[in-house]
CSV table of C-alpha atoms in Angstrom, one decimal:
chain,number,residue,atom,x,y,z
A,1,SER,CA,49.8,-177.9,16.4
A,2,THR,CA,48.0,-174.9,18.0
A,3,THR,CA,47.1,-173.5,14.3
A,4,GLY,CA,43.4,-173.5,13.7
A,5,LYS,CA,42.6,-173.1,17.2
A,6,PRO,CA,40.2,-172.6,18.8
A,7,ILE,CA,37.7,-173.9,16.4
A,8,VAL,CA,34.5,-171.6,15.4
A,9,LEU,CA,31.5,-173.2,16.5
A,10,ASN,CA,28.7,-171.8,14.1
A,11,ASN,CA,25.8,-173.6,15.2
A,12,ILE,CA,24.2,-176.1,18.1
A,13,ALA,CA,25.5,-179.2,15.8
A,14,ASP,CA,28.7,-178.2,15.4
A,15,ALA,CA,28.9,-177.4,19.0
A,16,GLU,CA,27.9,-180.8,20.4
A,17,THR,CA,29.9,-182.8,17.6
A,18,PHE,CA,32.8,-181.0,19.4
A,19,VAL,CA,31.9,-181.4,22.7
A,20,SER,CA,30.9,-185.3,22.2
A,21,GLY,CA,34.2,-185.6,20.5
A,22,ALA,CA,36.9,-185.5,23.3
A,23,GLU,CA,37.5,-186.1,27.1
A,24,VAL,CA,37.8,-182.9,28.0
A,25,ALA,CA,36.5,-179.8,25.7
A,26,VAL,CA,36.4,-176.1,26.1
A,27,ILE,CA,34.0,-173.7,24.7
A,28,GLY,CA,34.5,-169.8,24.9
A,29,PHE,CA,31.4,-168.1,24.2
A,30,PHE,CA,31.7,-164.5,22.8
A,31,GLN,CA,29.0,-161.6,21.7
A,32,GLU,CA,32.4,-160.1,20.1
A,33,PRO,CA,34.8,-162.7,18.6
A,34,GLU,CA,37.2,-159.8,18.4
A,35,SER,CA,36.9,-158.6,22.0
A,36,ALA,CA,39.9,-158.3,24.5
A,37,GLU,CA,38.5,-161.3,26.4
A,38,ALA,CA,38.2,-163.3,22.9
A,39,SER,CA,41.8,-162.4,22.4
A,40,GLN,CA,42.9,-163.8,25.6
A,41,PHE,CA,41.0,-166.8,25.3
A,42,ARG,CA,42.7,-167.6,21.9
A,43,GLN,CA,46.3,-167.1,23.8
A,44,ALA,CA,44.9,-169.4,26.6
A,45,ALA,CA,44.3,-172.2,23.7
A,46,ALA,CA,47.3,-171.7,22.1
A,47,ARG,CA,49.2,-172.4,25.4
A,48,THR,CA,46.9,-175.4,26.0
A,49,PRO,CA,47.7,-177.4,22.7
A,50,GLU,CA,46.5,-181.1,24.4
A,51,VAL,CA,42.9,-179.5,24.9
A,52,PRO,CA,40.6,-178.7,22.5
A,53,PHE,CA,38.9,-174.7,22.2
A,54,GLY,CA,36.3,-174.2,20.4
A,55,LEU,CA,35.2,-170.5,20.2
A,56,SER,CA,31.3,-169.4,19.1
A,57,SER,CA,29.4,-166.2,18.8
A,58,SER,CA,26.4,-167.7,17.7
A,59,PRO,CA,23.4,-166.5,20.0
A,60,ALA,CA,21.7,-169.8,19.2
A,61,VAL,CA,24.4,-171.8,20.6
A,62,LEU,CA,24.8,-169.4,23.6
A,63,LEU,CA,20.8,-169.9,24.5
A,64,HIS,CA,21.4,-173.9,23.9
A,65,TYR,CA,24.0,-174.0,26.9
A,66,GLY,CA,22.5,-171.2,28.9
A,67,VAL,CA,25.2,-169.0,28.8
A,68,SER,CA,25.6,-165.4,29.1
A,69,ALA,CA,28.4,-163.9,26.4
A,70,ASN,CA,31.9,-164.0,27.9
A,71,THR,CA,31.8,-167.3,29.4
A,72,VAL,CA,34.7,-170.0,29.1
A,73,SER,CA,32.9,-173.6,29.7
A,74,LEU,CA,34.6,-176.7,30.3
A,75,PHE,CA,32.9,-180.1,29.6
A,76,ARG,CA,34.4,-183.1,30.8
A,77,ARG,CA,33.0,-186.8,30.0
A,78,VAL,CA,34.4,-188.8,32.8
A,79,ASP,CA,31.6,-187.5,34.9
A,80,ASN,CA,29.5,-185.7,32.7
A,81,ASP,CA,30.1,-182.6,34.0
A,82,ARG,CA,30.6,-178.9,33.0
A,83,ARG,CA,32.7,-176.2,34.7
A,84,ASP,CA,32.0,-172.1,33.7
A,85,LEU,CA,34.3,-169.1,34.5
A,86,ASP,CA,32.0,-166.1,33.9
A,87,LEU,CA,34.5,-163.4,32.4
A,88,ASN,CA,32.1,-160.8,32.9
A,89,ASN,CA,32.6,-160.3,36.8
A,90,GLU,CA,36.4,-160.6,37.3
A,91,ASP,CA,39.4,-159.7,36.2
A,92,VAL,CA,40.1,-162.7,34.4
A,93,ASP,CA,42.9,-163.0,32.3
A,94,THR,CA,45.2,-165.8,29.8
A,95,GLU,CA,46.7,-167.0,32.9
A,96,LYS,CA,43.5,-167.2,34.7
A,97,MET,CA,42.0,-168.8,32.1
A,98,ILE,CA,44.7,-171.6,31.8
A,99,ARG,CA,44.4,-172.1,35.3
A,100,PHE,CA,41.0,-172.9,35.1
A,101,VAL,CA,41.3,-175.4,32.5
A,102,ARG,CA,44.1,-177.4,34.5
A,103,ILE,CA,42.1,-177.3,37.6
A,104,ASN,CA,39.1,-178.9,36.0
A,105,GLU,CA,40.4,-181.1,33.1
A,106,LEU,CA,39.8,-184.5,34.8
A,107,ARG,CA,40.1,-187.5,32.2
A,108,LEU,CA,39.0,-191.0,32.0
A,109,VAL,CA,42.5,-191.3,33.9
A,110,THR,CA,43.5,-188.2,35.3
A,111,GLU,CA,47.0,-187.9,36.3
A,112,TYR,CA,47.5,-186.4,40.1
A,113,ASP,CA,49.6,-183.5,40.6
A,114,PRO,CA,49.0,-180.2,42.9
A,115,VAL,CA,46.5,-178.4,40.4
A,116,THR,CA,44.5,-181.4,39.3
A,117,SER,CA,44.3,-182.4,43.2
A,118,ILE,CA,41.8,-179.4,43.2
A,119,GLY,CA,39.6,-180.6,40.7
A,120,VAL,CA,39.7,-184.4,41.8
A,121,MET,CA,38.4,-182.8,45.4
A,122,GLN,CA,35.6,-181.0,43.7
A,123,SER,CA,34.2,-183.8,41.5
A,124,SER,CA,30.9,-185.1,42.0
A,125,LEU,CA,32.2,-188.7,41.8
A,126,ARG,CA,32.4,-190.3,45.3
A,127,PHE,CA,34.6,-192.8,44.6
A,128,ASN,CA,38.3,-192.4,43.7
A,129,LEU,CA,40.7,-195.5,42.6
A,130,LEU,CA,44.2,-194.6,42.5
A,131,LEU,CA,47.1,-196.5,40.8
A,132,ILE,CA,50.0,-195.8,42.3
A,133,THR,CA,52.9,-196.5,40.4
A,134,ASP,CA,56.3,-195.8,38.9
A,135,LYS,CA,55.9,-193.9,35.6
A,136,MET,CA,59.5,-194.5,34.8
A,137,SER,CA,58.8,-198.1,34.6
A,138,PRO,CA,59.0,-200.3,31.2
A,139,LYS,CA,55.9,-201.9,32.2
A,140,HIS,CA,54.0,-198.4,32.8
A,141,PRO,CA,52.7,-198.4,29.1
A,142,GLU,CA,51.2,-201.8,29.6
A,143,ARG,CA,49.6,-201.0,33.1
A,144,MET,CA,48.2,-197.5,31.7
A,145,ARG,CA,46.5,-199.2,28.7
A,146,ARG,CA,44.5,-202.0,31.1
A,147,PHE,CA,43.9,-199.0,33.7
A,148,ARG,CA,42.1,-197.1,31.3
A,149,ALA,CA,40.3,-200.3,30.1
A,150,ALA,CA,39.0,-200.6,33.7
A,151,ALA,CA,38.0,-197.0,33.6
A,152,GLU,CA,35.9,-197.2,30.5
A,153,LEU,CA,33.5,-199.9,32.9
A,154,PHE,CA,33.3,-197.1,35.7
A,155,LYS,CA,32.6,-194.0,33.9
A,156,GLY,CA,30.2,-191.6,35.8
A,157,LYS,CA,30.9,-193.9,39.1
A,158,ILE,CA,34.9,-194.0,39.9
A,159,LEU,CA,37.3,-191.1,39.0
A,160,PHE,CA,40.6,-193.0,37.9
A,161,ILE,CA,43.8,-191.5,39.1
A,162,LEU,CA,47.2,-192.2,38.1
A,163,LEU,CA,49.9,-191.0,40.8
A,164,ASP,CA,53.5,-191.2,40.2
A,165,SER,CA,55.4,-192.6,43.2
A,166,ASN,CA,58.7,-190.9,42.1
A,167,LEU,CA,57.1,-187.4,42.4
A,168,LYS,CA,58.1,-185.9,45.9
A,169,SER,CA,54.6,-184.2,45.6
A,170,ASN,CA,53.1,-187.2,45.9
A,171,GLU,CA,54.9,-189.0,49.2
A,172,GLN,CA,52.4,-187.6,51.7
A,173,VAL,CA,49.4,-189.6,49.7
A,174,VAL,CA,52.0,-192.7,49.3
A,175,SER,CA,52.2,-192.9,53.3
A,176,TYR,CA,48.7,-192.2,53.7
A,177,PHE,CA,47.6,-195.3,52.5
A,178,GLN,CA,50.8,-196.5,54.8
A,179,LEU,CA,52.5,-197.7,51.7
A,180,LYS,CA,56.2,-198.5,50.9
A,181,LYS,CA,58.0,-198.0,47.8
A,182,SER,CA,58.9,-201.7,47.7
A,183,GLN,CA,55.2,-202.3,47.7
A,184,LEU,CA,54.4,-200.9,44.5
A,185,PRO,CA,52.4,-200.6,42.5
A,186,ALA,CA,49.1,-200.5,44.6
A,187,LEU,CA,45.9,-200.1,44.0
A,188,ALA,CA,44.1,-197.5,46.5
A,189,ILE,CA,40.1,-196.6,46.6
A,190,PHE,CA,38.2,-194.5,48.5
A,191,HIS,CA,35.2,-193.1,49.4
A,192,THR,CA,35.3,-189.3,49.9
A,193,PRO,CA,32.7,-188.4,52.2
A,194,ASP,CA,33.7,-190.9,54.7
A,195,ASP,CA,37.0,-191.6,53.8
A,196,GLU,CA,36.4,-195.2,53.7
A,197,HIS,CA,39.6,-197.2,51.9
A,198,ASP,CA,40.8,-200.1,50.7
A,199,VAL,CA,44.4,-200.8,49.6
A,200,MET,CA,45.4,-203.8,47.7
A,201,THR,CA,49.3,-204.2,46.1
A,202,VAL,CA,49.6,-205.7,42.7
A,203,ASP,CA,52.6,-207.2,41.1
A,204,GLU,CA,50.5,-206.7,37.5
A,205,ILE,CA,47.8,-204.6,36.9
A,206,SER,CA,44.9,-207.0,35.0
A,207,THR,CA,41.6,-205.2,34.0
A,208,GLU,CA,39.6,-207.9,35.7
A,209,ARG,CA,41.5,-207.4,39.1
A,210,VAL,CA,40.7,-203.6,39.2
A,211,GLN,CA,37.3,-204.4,38.3
A,212,ASP,CA,36.8,-207.1,41.0
A,213,PHE,CA,38.5,-205.0,43.5
A,214,CYS,CA,36.3,-201.5,42.7
A,215,ASN,CA,32.9,-204.1,42.6
A,216,ARG,CA,34.0,-205.4,46.1
A,217,PHE,CA,34.6,-202.3,47.8
A,218,ILE,CA,31.4,-200.4,46.1
A,219,GLN,CA,29.4,-203.4,47.3
């Protein structure tokens, strides 16, 4: 439900609780909560129901986060990173705010698509682990549960990515790792600075196997 979005954050404690309570959180910092920019921010919040949006006009909160008025900041837990969109310099509208969120909303497990791929490439994390699998498989929910459990263990070290092998836009990535559909599901890990990578086909995902695969590659 989009009712009550964005949440008004009146003080630093509210803002910190809001940020720490989600994998991805967005805060709009506005001196004038009724400004045109704030109104567009509310529209962006209403159209992005799965991401928590907060809004603050508190000078103390703006100072705490070191932002000027009219800034949208996205906070993400996966790599403890923060991305800022300055609304003062550019002609930023609702669409651009939504795109900013979509590009940067990296999660514990991020689903790969043409938009999130931009954020993946810009991440400070140098190791990426892909689970290349068929999302329509009846085994998918259980695979994801175990993959997520492994992602918790490597938070801040490895970016965990889900790649749906059914999507035409992902075929290029699958062929980059020289995999055929008959070999899936598979895990592919790579080190972004030098393209060093390793691939393992897996009949079943277990948290331990993922953990071993990652540790071996990192070492």
